[in-house]
Amino acid sequence: MSLADLAQISNYAVASATGVVGLAFLAHLAEWGFAKAPVPVSVAAGQAESAESAESAGPERVDASTVLSSIAVSLTGLSIALLAVGSLTRGLAAERVPWSNMYEFALTGSLIALTVYFVLVRIWDAAWLGIFVTGFALVLLGIGFSVYVPAGPVVPALHSYWLVIHVAAVMIAGALFLVSAAASVLFLLKSRAEERNTVGTFLARVPEPMVLDRVAFRVIAVAFPIWTFGALIAGPIWAYDAWSRYWGWDPKEVWALITWIVYAGFLHARVTAGWRGRRVAILCLIGFATFLFSFYGVNLLFGGSQHTYAK
């Protein structure tokens, strides 16, 4: 199989994954609208009962939103498999790790974000995060397609294993920042609804505000050291390998530092100052906004900078 064939397979897999992510997002969106709407569920195959016993038992019913949530999670799993194929074949076609430009960063970042969400569904039954994670992944993949470049070699500055470590750590931390931001948004929505006594059918299914507050904190507590290592340790080491300097106040470096400062402030406020609730939720969202700006806004406003892996 030629490199061109592998690149074509990657493109097909990523396009298919984008469609599946879109369906998962729509299923989660419908889950909000159909919360607590009952639908009949047929008796499981291989467990047929007599007509008399079935009539006496009556039809088993579940929420339509539960069915839609299960469908959305299954579609997310399928999209993860397709993105994994797309990322792997992209790397084989380019003969390098598949995160050396903006398109590949979006592809691999979406894969990691969806995988983190999928794992949290299994661990914490966190399907309530789905609409945010799948929606973000859909936007991220759309951005990736808008800056698509064919698979091929990269500039010499990118031939470094420190770049691989740097970008991998940044993407993992970014996926966790996304989860914490989603938990913070839900915290703000549910706490406000409880204050106004207007908790709807879907928000009633979301964990209590203090649980959401703890989820956001615990996820950031894991993500922060990963970001510290990836952005402020591995990144400067790669910069020294590439340009013989550890720090040059490049726009991406500056915004990576700003992101670090905001999340450091979040952890300090949460652990030392004892902040809880709305204030730390807003601080979490500010941190995620700075992360997004360092990822895409810098490229849009400053033309990418020396960090050409994100151009």
PDB file of C-alpha atoms in Angstrom:
ATOM      1  CA  MET A   1       0.000   0.000   0.000  1.00  0.00           C
ATOM      2  CA  SER A   2       1.468   3.350  -1.041  1.00  0.00           C
ATOM      3  CA  LEU A   3       1.762   6.473   1.115  1.00  0.00           C
ATOM      4  CA  ALA A   4      -0.883   8.144  -1.037  1.00  0.00           C
ATOM      5  CA  ASP A   5      -3.295   5.259  -0.344  1.00  0.00           C
ATOM      6  CA  LEU A   6      -2.692   5.590   3.397  1.00  0.00           C
ATOM      7  CA  ALA A   7      -3.337   9.330   3.198  1.00  0.00           C
ATOM      8  CA  GLN A   8      -6.593   8.684   1.349  1.00  0.00           C
ATOM      9  CA  ILE A   9      -7.702   6.147   3.944  1.00  0.00           C
ATOM     10  CA  SER A  10      -6.944   8.688   6.644  1.00  0.00           C
ATOM     11  CA  ASN A  11      -9.048  11.340   4.927  1.00  0.00           C
ATOM     12  CA  TYR A  12     -11.995   8.966   4.540  1.00  0.00           C
ATOM     13  CA  ALA A  13     -11.732   7.816   8.169  1.00  0.00           C
ATOM     14  CA  VAL A  14     -11.581  11.374   9.526  1.00  0.00           C
ATOM     15  CA  ALA A  15     -14.496  12.510   7.351  1.00  0.00           C
ATOM     16  CA  SER A  16     -16.549   9.505   8.501  1.00  0.00           C
ATOM     17  CA  ALA A  17     -15.607  10.160  12.123  1.00  0.00           C
ATOM     18  CA  THR A  18     -16.714  13.777  11.790  1.00  0.00           C
ATOM     19  CA  GLY A  19     -20.122  12.619  10.568  1.00  0.00           C
ATOM     20  CA  VAL A  20     -20.431  10.146  13.447  1.00  0.00           C
ATOM     21  CA  VAL A  21     -19.417  12.801  15.992  1.00  0.00           C
ATOM     22  CA  GLY A  22     -22.112  15.033  14.496  1.00  0.00           C
ATOM     23  CA  LEU A  23     -24.693  12.276  15.006  1.00  0.00           C
ATOM     24  CA  ALA A  24     -23.500  11.745  18.583  1.00  0.00           C
ATOM     25  CA  PHE A  25     -23.879  15.472  19.243  1.00  0.00           C
ATOM     26  CA  LEU A  26     -27.414  15.458  17.796  1.00  0.00           C
ATOM     27  CA  ALA A  27     -28.288  12.433  19.936  1.00  0.00           C
ATOM     28  CA  HIS A  28     -27.063  14.232  23.056  1.00  0.00           C
ATOM     29  CA  LEU A  29     -28.978  17.330  21.979  1.00  0.00           C
ATOM     30  CA  ALA A  30     -32.142  15.258  21.574  1.00  0.00           C
ATOM     31  CA  GLU A  31     -31.438  13.733  24.986  1.00  0.00           C
ATOM     32  CA  TRP A  32     -31.952  17.195  26.481  1.00  0.00           C
ATOM     33  CA  GLY A  33     -35.234  17.653  24.620  1.00  0.00           C
ATOM     34  CA  PHE A  34     -36.674  14.205  25.340  1.00  0.00           C
ATOM     35  CA  ALA A  35     -35.685  13.973  28.990  1.00  0.00           C
ATOM     36  CA  LYS A  36     -38.068  11.680  30.871  1.00  0.00           C
ATOM     37  CA  ALA A  37     -40.200  10.901  27.797  1.00  0.00           C
ATOM     38  CA  PRO A  38     -40.981   7.166  28.160  1.00  0.00           C
ATOM     39  CA  VAL A  39     -40.646   4.714  25.303  1.00  0.00           C
ATOM     40  CA  PRO A  40     -41.441   0.999  25.298  1.00  0.00           C
ATOM     41  CA  VAL A  41     -38.597  -1.488  25.364  1.00  0.00           C
ATOM     42  CA  SER A  42     -39.064  -4.932  23.829  1.00  0.00           C
ATOM     43  CA  VAL A  43     -38.303  -8.088  25.802  1.00  0.00           C
ATOM     44  CA  ALA A  44     -34.680  -9.239  25.329  1.00  0.00           C
ATOM     45  CA  ALA A  45     -34.020 -11.859  22.663  1.00  0.00           C
ATOM     46  CA  GLY A  46     -33.872 -15.412  23.955  1.00  0.00           C
ATOM     47  CA  GLN A  47     -36.110 -14.620  26.952  1.00  0.00           C
ATOM     48  CA  ALA A  48     -39.516 -14.965  25.348  1.00  0.00           C
ATOM     49  CA  GLU A  49     -42.389 -15.341  27.757  1.00  0.00           C
ATOM     50  CA  SER A  50     -45.859 -16.686  27.374  1.00  0.00           C
ATOM     51  CA  ALA A  51     -48.539 -14.259  26.287  1.00  0.00           C
ATOM     52  CA  GLU A  52     -50.254 -14.583  29.667  1.00  0.00           C
ATOM     53  CA  SER A  53     -47.157 -13.703  31.714  1.00  0.00           C
ATOM     54  CA  ALA A  54     -46.232 -10.833  29.352  1.00  0.00           C
ATOM     55  CA  GLU A  55     -49.734  -9.411  29.680  1.00  0.00           C
ATOM     56  CA  SER A  56     -49.666  -9.614  33.463  1.00  0.00           C
ATOM     57  CA  ALA A  57     -46.210  -8.043  33.668  1.00  0.00           C
ATOM     58  CA  GLY A  58     -47.032  -5.131  31.354  1.00  0.00           C
ATOM     59  CA  PRO A  59     -44.592  -3.363  29.008  1.00  0.00           C
ATOM     60  CA  GLU A  60     -41.248  -2.301  30.423  1.00  0.00           C
ATOM     61  CA  ARG A  61     -40.544   1.387  29.821  1.00  0.00           C
ATOM     62  CA  VAL A  62     -37.514   3.649  30.070  1.00  0.00           C
ATOM     63  CA  ASP A  63     -36.765   7.312  29.445  1.00  0.00           C
ATOM     64  CA  ALA A  64     -36.273   8.265  25.810  1.00  0.00           C
ATOM     65  CA  SER A  65     -33.357  10.383  27.020  1.00  0.00           C
ATOM     66  CA  THR A  66     -31.704   7.277  28.483  1.00  0.00           C
ATOM     67  CA  VAL A  67     -31.967   5.519  25.124  1.00  0.00           C
ATOM     68  CA  LEU A  68     -30.616   8.574  23.297  1.00  0.00           C
ATOM     69  CA  SER A  69     -27.742   8.894  25.776  1.00  0.00           C
ATOM     70  CA  SER A  70     -26.786   5.256  25.211  1.00  0.00           C
ATOM     71  CA  ILE A  71     -26.908   5.757  21.432  1.00  0.00           C
ATOM     72  CA  ALA A  72     -24.769   8.891  21.699  1.00  0.00           C
ATOM     73  CA  VAL A  73     -22.134   7.133  23.809  1.00  0.00           C
ATOM     74  CA  SER A  74     -22.035   4.218  21.347  1.00  0.00           C
ATOM     75  CA  LEU A  75     -21.617   6.637  18.439  1.00  0.00           C
ATOM     76  CA  THR A  76     -18.825   8.352  20.360  1.00  0.00           C
ATOM     77  CA  GLY A  77     -17.061   5.006  20.703  1.00  0.00           C
ATOM     78  CA  LEU A  78     -17.375   4.454  16.957  1.00  0.00           C
ATOM     79  CA  SER A  79     -16.018   7.941  16.219  1.00  0.00           C
ATOM     80  CA  ILE A  80     -13.021   7.240  18.483  1.00  0.00           C
ATOM     81  CA  ALA A  81     -12.236   4.088  16.487  1.00  0.00           C
ATOM     82  CA  LEU A  82     -12.511   5.970  13.186  1.00  0.00           C
ATOM     83  CA  LEU A  83     -10.357   8.856  14.422  1.00  0.00           C
ATOM     84  CA  ALA A  84      -7.761   6.367  15.674  1.00  0.00           C
ATOM     85  CA  VAL A  85      -7.629   4.817  12.201  1.00  0.00           C
ATOM     86  CA  GLY A  86      -7.427   8.283  10.625  1.00  0.00           C
ATOM     87  CA  SER A  87      -4.648   9.388  12.955  1.00  0.00           C
ATOM     88  CA  LEU A  88      -2.649   6.169  12.547  1.00  0.00           C
ATOM     89  CA  THR A  89      -2.852   6.136   8.754  1.00  0.00           C
ATOM     90  CA  ARG A  90      -2.068   9.870   8.626  1.00  0.00           C
ATOM     91  CA  GLY A  91       1.089   9.201  10.627  1.00  0.00           C
ATOM     92  CA  LEU A  92       2.066   6.269   8.395  1.00  0.00           C
ATOM     93  CA  ALA A  93       1.434   8.347   5.273  1.00  0.00           C
ATOM     94  CA  ALA A  94       3.557  11.225   6.586  1.00  0.00           C
ATOM     95  CA  GLU A  95       6.152   8.861   8.120  1.00  0.00           C
ATOM     96  CA  ARG A  96       6.086  10.760  11.429  1.00  0.00           C
ATOM     97  CA  VAL A  97       3.838  11.397  14.411  1.00  0.00           C
ATOM     98  CA  PRO A  98       0.516  12.901  13.249  1.00  0.00           C
ATOM     99  CA  TRP A  99       0.537  16.227  15.112  1.00  0.00           C
ATOM    100  CA  SER A 100       2.881  18.529  13.265  1.00  0.00           C
ATOM    101  CA  ASN A 101       0.370  21.043  11.878  1.00  0.00           C
ATOM    102  CA  MET A 102      -2.968  22.576  12.775  1.00  0.00           C
ATOM    103  CA  TYR A 103      -5.014  19.931  10.950  1.00  0.00           C
ATOM    104  CA  GLU A 104      -3.244  17.064  12.689  1.00  0.00           C
ATOM    105  CA  PHE A 105      -3.421  18.853  16.039  1.00  0.00           C
ATOM    106  CA  ALA A 106      -7.204  19.143  15.625  1.00  0.00           C
ATOM    107  CA  LEU A 107      -7.486  15.492  14.565  1.00  0.00           C
ATOM    108  CA  THR A 108      -5.438  14.071  17.426  1.00  0.00           C
ATOM    109  CA  GLY A 109      -6.814  16.565  19.950  1.00  0.00           C
ATOM    110  CA  SER A 110     -10.376  15.520  19.105  1.00  0.00           C
ATOM    111  CA  LEU A 111      -9.399  11.870  19.452  1.00  0.00           C
ATOM    112  CA  ILE A 112      -7.912  12.455  22.912  1.00  0.00           C
ATOM    113  CA  ALA A 113     -10.845  14.613  24.100  1.00  0.00           C
ATOM    114  CA  LEU A 114     -13.424  12.029  23.020  1.00  0.00           C
ATOM    115  CA  THR A 115     -11.383   9.200  24.539  1.00  0.00           C
ATOM    116  CA  VAL A 116     -11.111  11.003  27.893  1.00  0.00           C
ATOM    117  CA  TYR A 117     -14.875  11.568  27.848  1.00  0.00           C
ATOM    118  CA  PHE A 118     -15.544   7.934  26.912  1.00  0.00           C
ATOM    119  CA  VAL A 119     -13.394   6.721  29.821  1.00  0.00           C
ATOM    120  CA  LEU A 120     -15.149   9.085  32.250  1.00  0.00           C
ATOM    121  CA  VAL A 121     -18.516   7.714  31.127  1.00  0.00           C
ATOM    122  CA  ARG A 122     -17.322   4.264  32.216  1.00  0.00           C
ATOM    123  CA  ILE A 123     -15.772   5.496  35.484  1.00  0.00           C
ATOM    124  CA  TRP A 124     -18.154   8.244  36.639  1.00  0.00           C
ATOM    125  CA  ASP A 125     -21.228   7.606  34.473  1.00  0.00           C
ATOM    126  CA  ALA A 126     -20.506  11.077  33.066  1.00  0.00           C
ATOM    127  CA  ALA A 127     -22.693  10.950  29.947  1.00  0.00           C
ATOM    128  CA  TRP A 128     -24.001  14.366  31.003  1.00  0.00           C
ATOM    129  CA  LEU A 129     -20.745  15.802  29.635  1.00  0.00           C
ATOM    130  CA  GLY A 130     -21.464  14.438  26.181  1.00  0.00           C
ATOM    131  CA  ILE A 131     -23.153  17.405  24.531  1.00  0.00           C
ATOM    132  CA  PHE A 132     -20.195  19.653  25.388  1.00  0.00           C
ATOM    133  CA  VAL A 133     -17.406  17.237  24.464  1.00  0.00           C
ATOM    134  CA  THR A 134     -18.941  16.045  21.191  1.00  0.00           C
ATOM    135  CA  GLY A 135     -19.901  19.607  20.255  1.00  0.00           C
ATOM    136  CA  PHE A 136     -16.380  20.836  20.915  1.00  0.00           C
ATOM    137  CA  ALA A 137     -14.853  17.932  18.983  1.00  0.00           C
ATOM    138  CA  LEU A 138     -17.152  18.705  16.050  1.00  0.00           C
ATOM    139  CA  VAL A 139     -16.035  22.354  16.011  1.00  0.00           C
ATOM    140  CA  LEU A 140     -12.390  21.324  16.387  1.00  0.00           C
ATOM    141  CA  LEU A 141     -12.611  18.918  13.460  1.00  0.00           C
ATOM    142  CA  GLY A 142     -14.297  21.630  11.397  1.00  0.00           C
ATOM    143  CA  ILE A 143     -11.411  23.986  12.167  1.00  0.00           C
ATOM    144  CA  GLY A 144      -9.017  21.214  11.182  1.00  0.00           C
ATOM    145  CA  PHE A 145     -10.664  20.748   7.800  1.00  0.00           C
ATOM    146  CA  SER A 146     -10.460  24.497   7.185  1.00  0.00           C
ATOM    147  CA  VAL A 147      -6.645  24.370   7.502  1.00  0.00           C
ATOM    148  CA  TYR A 148      -6.096  20.948   5.927  1.00  0.00           C
ATOM    149  CA  VAL A 149      -2.691  20.245   4.411  1.00  0.00           C
ATOM    150  CA  PRO A 150      -1.656  17.040   2.620  1.00  0.00           C
ATOM    151  CA  ALA A 151       0.436  14.523   4.518  1.00  0.00           C
ATOM    152  CA  GLY A 152       4.133  15.124   4.034  1.00  0.00           C
ATOM    153  CA  PRO A 153       7.470  15.979   5.621  1.00  0.00           C
ATOM    154  CA  VAL A 154       7.923  18.803   8.099  1.00  0.00           C
ATOM    155  CA  VAL A 155      10.469  21.567   8.592  1.00  0.00           C
ATOM    156  CA  PRO A 156      13.744  20.573  10.314  1.00  0.00           C
ATOM    157  CA  ALA A 157      12.761  22.274  13.579  1.00  0.00           C
ATOM    158  CA  LEU A 158      10.026  19.670  14.015  1.00  0.00           C
ATOM    159  CA  HIS A 159      12.392  16.688  13.865  1.00  0.00           C
ATOM    160  CA  SER A 160      12.651  16.292  17.621  1.00  0.00           C
ATOM    161  CA  TYR A 161      11.271  13.745  20.062  1.00  0.00           C
ATOM    162  CA  TRP A 162      10.805  16.638  22.501  1.00  0.00           C
ATOM    163  CA  LEU A 163       8.175  18.016  20.140  1.00  0.00           C
ATOM    164  CA  VAL A 164       6.350  14.683  20.318  1.00  0.00           C
ATOM    165  CA  ILE A 165       6.416  14.790  24.122  1.00  0.00           C
ATOM    166  CA  HIS A 166       5.495  18.493  24.237  1.00  0.00           C
ATOM    167  CA  VAL A 167       2.463  18.284  21.951  1.00  0.00           C
ATOM    168  CA  ALA A 168       1.200  14.991  23.408  1.00  0.00           C
ATOM    169  CA  ALA A 169       1.220  16.437  26.925  1.00  0.00           C
ATOM    170  CA  VAL A 170      -0.453  19.663  25.789  1.00  0.00           C
ATOM    171  CA  MET A 171      -3.244  17.770  24.011  1.00  0.00           C
ATOM    172  CA  ILE A 172      -3.915  15.499  26.991  1.00  0.00           C
ATOM    173  CA  ALA A 173      -4.050  18.495  29.328  1.00  0.00           C
ATOM    174  CA  GLY A 174      -6.323  20.322  26.865  1.00  0.00           C
ATOM    175  CA  ALA A 175      -8.761  17.405  26.805  1.00  0.00           C
ATOM    176  CA  LEU A 176      -8.921  17.463  30.603  1.00  0.00           C
ATOM    177  CA  PHE A 177      -9.371  21.249  30.614  1.00  0.00           C
ATOM    178  CA  LEU A 178     -12.357  20.715  28.301  1.00  0.00           C
ATOM    179  CA  VAL A 179     -13.947  18.271  30.751  1.00  0.00           C
ATOM    180  CA  SER A 180     -13.434  20.677  33.656  1.00  0.00           C
ATOM    181  CA  ALA A 181     -14.926  23.534  31.623  1.00  0.00           C
ATOM    182  CA  ALA A 182     -17.994  21.433  30.769  1.00  0.00           C
ATOM    183  CA  ALA A 183     -18.466  20.557  34.445  1.00  0.00           C
ATOM    184  CA  SER A 184     -18.159  24.255  35.335  1.00  0.00           C
ATOM    185  CA  VAL A 185     -20.757  25.285  32.751  1.00  0.00           C
ATOM    186  CA  LEU A 186     -23.178  22.691  34.119  1.00  0.00           C
ATOM    187  CA  PHE A 187     -22.414  23.868  37.648  1.00  0.00           C
ATOM    188  CA  LEU A 188     -23.362  27.433  36.732  1.00  0.00           C
ATOM    189  CA  LEU A 189     -26.513  26.319  34.922  1.00  0.00           C
ATOM    190  CA  LYS A 190     -27.754  24.004  37.656  1.00  0.00           C
ATOM    191  CA  SER A 191     -26.891  26.240  40.611  1.00  0.00           C
ATOM    192  CA  ARG A 192     -28.692  29.158  38.953  1.00  0.00           C
ATOM    193  CA  ALA A 193     -31.700  26.969  38.145  1.00  0.00           C
ATOM    194  CA  GLU A 194     -31.849  25.762  41.746  1.00  0.00           C
ATOM    195  CA  GLU A 195     -31.748  29.350  43.020  1.00  0.00           C
ATOM    196  CA  ARG A 196     -34.702  30.198  40.772  1.00  0.00           C
ATOM    197  CA  ASN A 197     -36.439  26.874  41.406  1.00  0.00           C
ATOM    198  CA  THR A 198     -36.511  26.223  37.649  1.00  0.00           C
ATOM    199  CA  VAL A 199     -34.556  22.953  37.417  1.00  0.00           C
ATOM    200  CA  GLY A 200     -35.771  21.287  34.229  1.00  0.00           C
ATOM    201  CA  THR A 201     -36.038  17.638  33.363  1.00  0.00           C
ATOM    202  CA  PHE A 202     -32.530  17.339  31.979  1.00  0.00           C
ATOM    203  CA  LEU A 203     -30.713  19.358  34.650  1.00  0.00           C
ATOM    204  CA  ALA A 204     -32.424  17.110  37.191  1.00  0.00           C
ATOM    205  CA  ARG A 205     -30.352  14.268  35.733  1.00  0.00           C
ATOM    206  CA  VAL A 206     -27.093  16.192  36.148  1.00  0.00           C
ATOM    207  CA  PRO A 207     -25.144  15.713  39.428  1.00  0.00           C
ATOM    208  CA  GLU A 208     -25.600  18.217  42.225  1.00  0.00           C
ATOM    209  CA  PRO A 209     -23.631  21.479  41.908  1.00  0.00           C
ATOM    210  CA  MET A 210     -21.110  20.560  44.615  1.00  0.00           C
ATOM    211  CA  VAL A 211     -20.398  17.287  42.818  1.00  0.00           C
ATOM    212  CA  LEU A 212     -19.761  19.213  39.601  1.00  0.00           C
ATOM    213  CA  ASP A 213     -17.508  21.578  41.529  1.00  0.00           C
ATOM    214  CA  ARG A 214     -15.448  18.623  42.791  1.00  0.00           C
ATOM    215  CA  VAL A 215     -15.271  17.059  39.324  1.00  0.00           C
ATOM    216  CA  ALA A 216     -13.878  20.288  37.820  1.00  0.00           C
ATOM    217  CA  PHE A 217     -11.320  20.595  40.629  1.00  0.00           C
ATOM    218  CA  ARG A 218     -10.126  16.985  40.456  1.00  0.00           C
ATOM    219  CA  VAL A 219      -9.765  17.054  36.684  1.00  0.00           C
ATOM    220  CA  ILE A 220      -7.757  20.290  36.784  1.00  0.00           C
ATOM    221  CA  ALA A 221      -5.612  18.865  39.588  1.00  0.00           C
ATOM    222  CA  VAL A 222      -4.608  16.122  37.134  1.00  0.00           C
ATOM    223  CA  ALA A 223      -4.368  18.372  34.060  1.00  0.00           C
ATOM    224  CA  PHE A 224      -2.309  21.156  35.632  1.00  0.00           C
ATOM    225  CA  PRO A 225       0.946  19.206  36.176  1.00  0.00           C
ATOM    226  CA  ILE A 226       0.592  17.706  32.691  1.00  0.00           C
ATOM    227  CA  TRP A 227       0.247  21.215  31.230  1.00  0.00           C
ATOM    228  CA  THR A 228       3.174  22.422  33.343  1.00  0.00           C
ATOM    229  CA  PHE A 229       5.394  19.664  32.021  1.00  0.00           C
ATOM    230  CA  GLY A 230       4.205  19.869  28.409  1.00  0.00           C
ATOM    231  CA  ALA A 231       4.018  23.643  27.935  1.00  0.00           C
ATOM    232  CA  LEU A 232       6.677  24.982  30.319  1.00  0.00           C
ATOM    233  CA  ILE A 233       9.259  22.194  30.462  1.00  0.00           C
ATOM    234  CA  ALA A 234       9.113  20.001  27.336  1.00  0.00           C
ATOM    235  CA  GLY A 235       8.200  22.998  25.148  1.00  0.00           C
ATOM    236  CA  PRO A 236      11.225  25.126  26.092  1.00  0.00           C
ATOM    237  CA  ILE A 237      13.537  22.108  25.765  1.00  0.00           C
ATOM    238  CA  TRP A 238      12.231  21.585  22.227  1.00  0.00           C
ATOM    239  CA  ALA A 239      12.649  25.316  21.536  1.00  0.00           C
ATOM    240  CA  TYR A 240      16.292  25.072  22.607  1.00  0.00           C
ATOM    241  CA  ASP A 241      16.820  22.082  20.296  1.00  0.00           C
ATOM    242  CA  ALA A 242      15.161  23.944  17.412  1.00  0.00           C
ATOM    243  CA  TRP A 243      16.317  27.565  17.873  1.00  0.00           C
ATOM    244  CA  SER A 244      19.022  27.426  20.594  1.00  0.00           C
ATOM    245  CA  ARG A 245      16.947  29.322  23.129  1.00  0.00           C
ATOM    246  CA  TYR A 246      14.555  28.116  25.829  1.00  0.00           C
ATOM    247  CA  TRP A 247      12.162  31.057  25.848  1.00  0.00           C
ATOM    248  CA  GLY A 248      11.671  33.865  23.365  1.00  0.00           C
ATOM    249  CA  TRP A 249       8.373  35.463  24.435  1.00  0.00           C
ATOM    250  CA  ASP A 250       6.749  34.122  21.283  1.00  0.00           C
ATOM    251  CA  PRO A 251       2.935  34.683  21.324  1.00  0.00           C
ATOM    252  CA  LYS A 252       2.251  30.984  21.850  1.00  0.00           C
ATOM    253  CA  GLU A 253       4.749  30.852  24.691  1.00  0.00           C
ATOM    254  CA  VAL A 254       3.191  33.912  26.304  1.00  0.00           C
ATOM    255  CA  TRP A 255      -0.335  32.518  26.113  1.00  0.00           C
ATOM    256  CA  ALA A 256       0.801  29.104  27.340  1.00  0.00           C
ATOM    257  CA  LEU A 257       2.219  30.930  30.366  1.00  0.00           C
ATOM    258  CA  ILE A 258      -1.006  32.928  30.814  1.00  0.00           C
ATOM    259  CA  THR A 259      -2.990  29.671  30.764  1.00  0.00           C
ATOM    260  CA  TRP A 260      -0.645  28.225  33.394  1.00  0.00           C
ATOM    261  CA  ILE A 261      -1.057  31.326  35.592  1.00  0.00           C
ATOM    262  CA  VAL A 262      -4.870  31.222  35.421  1.00  0.00           C
ATOM    263  CA  TYR A 263      -5.070  27.529  36.317  1.00  0.00           C
ATOM    264  CA  ALA A 264      -2.446  27.994  39.040  1.00  0.00           C
ATOM    265  CA  GLY A 265      -4.677  30.764  40.377  1.00  0.00           C
ATOM    266  CA  PHE A 266      -7.663  28.391  40.212  1.00  0.00           C
ATOM    267  CA  LEU A 267      -5.873  25.746  42.294  1.00  0.00           C
ATOM    268  CA  HIS A 268      -4.582  28.334  44.763  1.00  0.00           C
ATOM    269  CA  ALA A 269      -8.053  29.839  45.184  1.00  0.00           C
ATOM    270  CA  ARG A 270      -9.642  26.403  45.571  1.00  0.00           C
ATOM    271  CA  VAL A 271      -7.106  24.833  47.942  1.00  0.00           C
ATOM    272  CA  THR A 272      -5.547  27.722  49.865  1.00  0.00           C
ATOM    273  CA  ALA A 273      -8.167  30.476  49.819  1.00  0.00           C
ATOM    274  CA  GLY A 274     -11.062  28.036  50.119  1.00  0.00           C
ATOM    275  CA  TRP A 275     -13.025  29.342  47.147  1.00  0.00           C
ATOM    276  CA  ARG A 276     -15.998  27.227  46.099  1.00  0.00           C
ATOM    277  CA  GLY A 277     -18.858  27.490  43.678  1.00  0.00           C
ATOM    278  CA  ARG A 278     -19.457  30.230  41.147  1.00  0.00           C
ATOM    279  CA  ARG A 279     -16.158  32.109  41.535  1.00  0.00           C
ATOM    280  CA  VAL A 280     -13.932  29.112  40.806  1.00  0.00           C
ATOM    281  CA  ALA A 281     -16.272  27.930  38.029  1.00  0.00           C
ATOM    282  CA  ILE A 282     -15.842  31.280  36.280  1.00  0.00           C
ATOM    283  CA  LEU A 283     -12.075  31.132  36.860  1.00  0.00           C
ATOM    284  CA  CYS A 284     -12.035  27.661  35.309  1.00  0.00           C
ATOM    285  CA  LEU A 285     -13.825  28.965  32.211  1.00  0.00           C
ATOM    286  CA  ILE A 286     -11.376  31.880  31.938  1.00  0.00           C
ATOM    287  CA  GLY A 287      -8.538  29.364  32.002  1.00  0.00           C
ATOM    288  CA  PHE A 288     -10.150  27.317  29.244  1.00  0.00           C
ATOM    289  CA  ALA A 289     -10.648  30.477  27.177  1.00  0.00           C
ATOM    290  CA  THR A 290      -6.926  31.273  27.458  1.00  0.00           C
ATOM    291  CA  PHE A 291      -6.125  27.692  26.416  1.00  0.00           C
ATOM    292  CA  LEU A 292      -8.349  28.031  23.344  1.00  0.00           C
ATOM    293  CA  PHE A 293      -6.717  31.335  22.464  1.00  0.00           C
ATOM    294  CA  SER A 294      -3.253  29.826  22.740  1.00  0.00           C
ATOM    295  CA  PHE A 295      -4.408  26.982  20.482  1.00  0.00           C
ATOM    296  CA  TYR A 296      -6.248  28.888  17.753  1.00  0.00           C
ATOM    297  CA  GLY A 297      -6.477  32.598  18.501  1.00  0.00           C
ATOM    298  CA  VAL A 298      -2.716  33.122  18.326  1.00  0.00           C
ATOM    299  CA  ASN A 299      -2.661  31.562  14.855  1.00  0.00           C
ATOM    300  CA  LEU A 300      -5.592  33.681  13.730  1.00  0.00           C
ATOM    301  CA  LEU A 301      -4.219  36.998  15.026  1.00  0.00           C
ATOM    302  CA  PHE A 302      -0.459  36.508  14.934  1.00  0.00           C
ATOM    303  CA  GLY A 303      -0.012  34.175  11.987  1.00  0.00           C
ATOM    304  CA  GLY A 304       1.110  31.192  13.985  1.00  0.00           C
ATOM    305  CA  SER A 305       4.525  32.257  15.353  1.00  0.00           C
ATOM    306  CA  GLN A 306       7.688  30.182  15.313  1.00  0.00           C
ATOM    307  CA  HIS A 307       5.759  27.205  16.658  1.00  0.00           C
ATOM    308  CA  THR A 308       5.050  25.945  13.193  1.00  0.00           C
ATOM    309  CA  TYR A 309       3.500  22.668  14.335  1.00  0.00           C
ATOM    310  CA  ALA A 310       0.271  24.640  14.864  1.00  0.00           C
ATOM    311  CA  LYS A 311       0.251  26.624  11.641  1.00  0.00           C
TER     312      LYS A 311
END
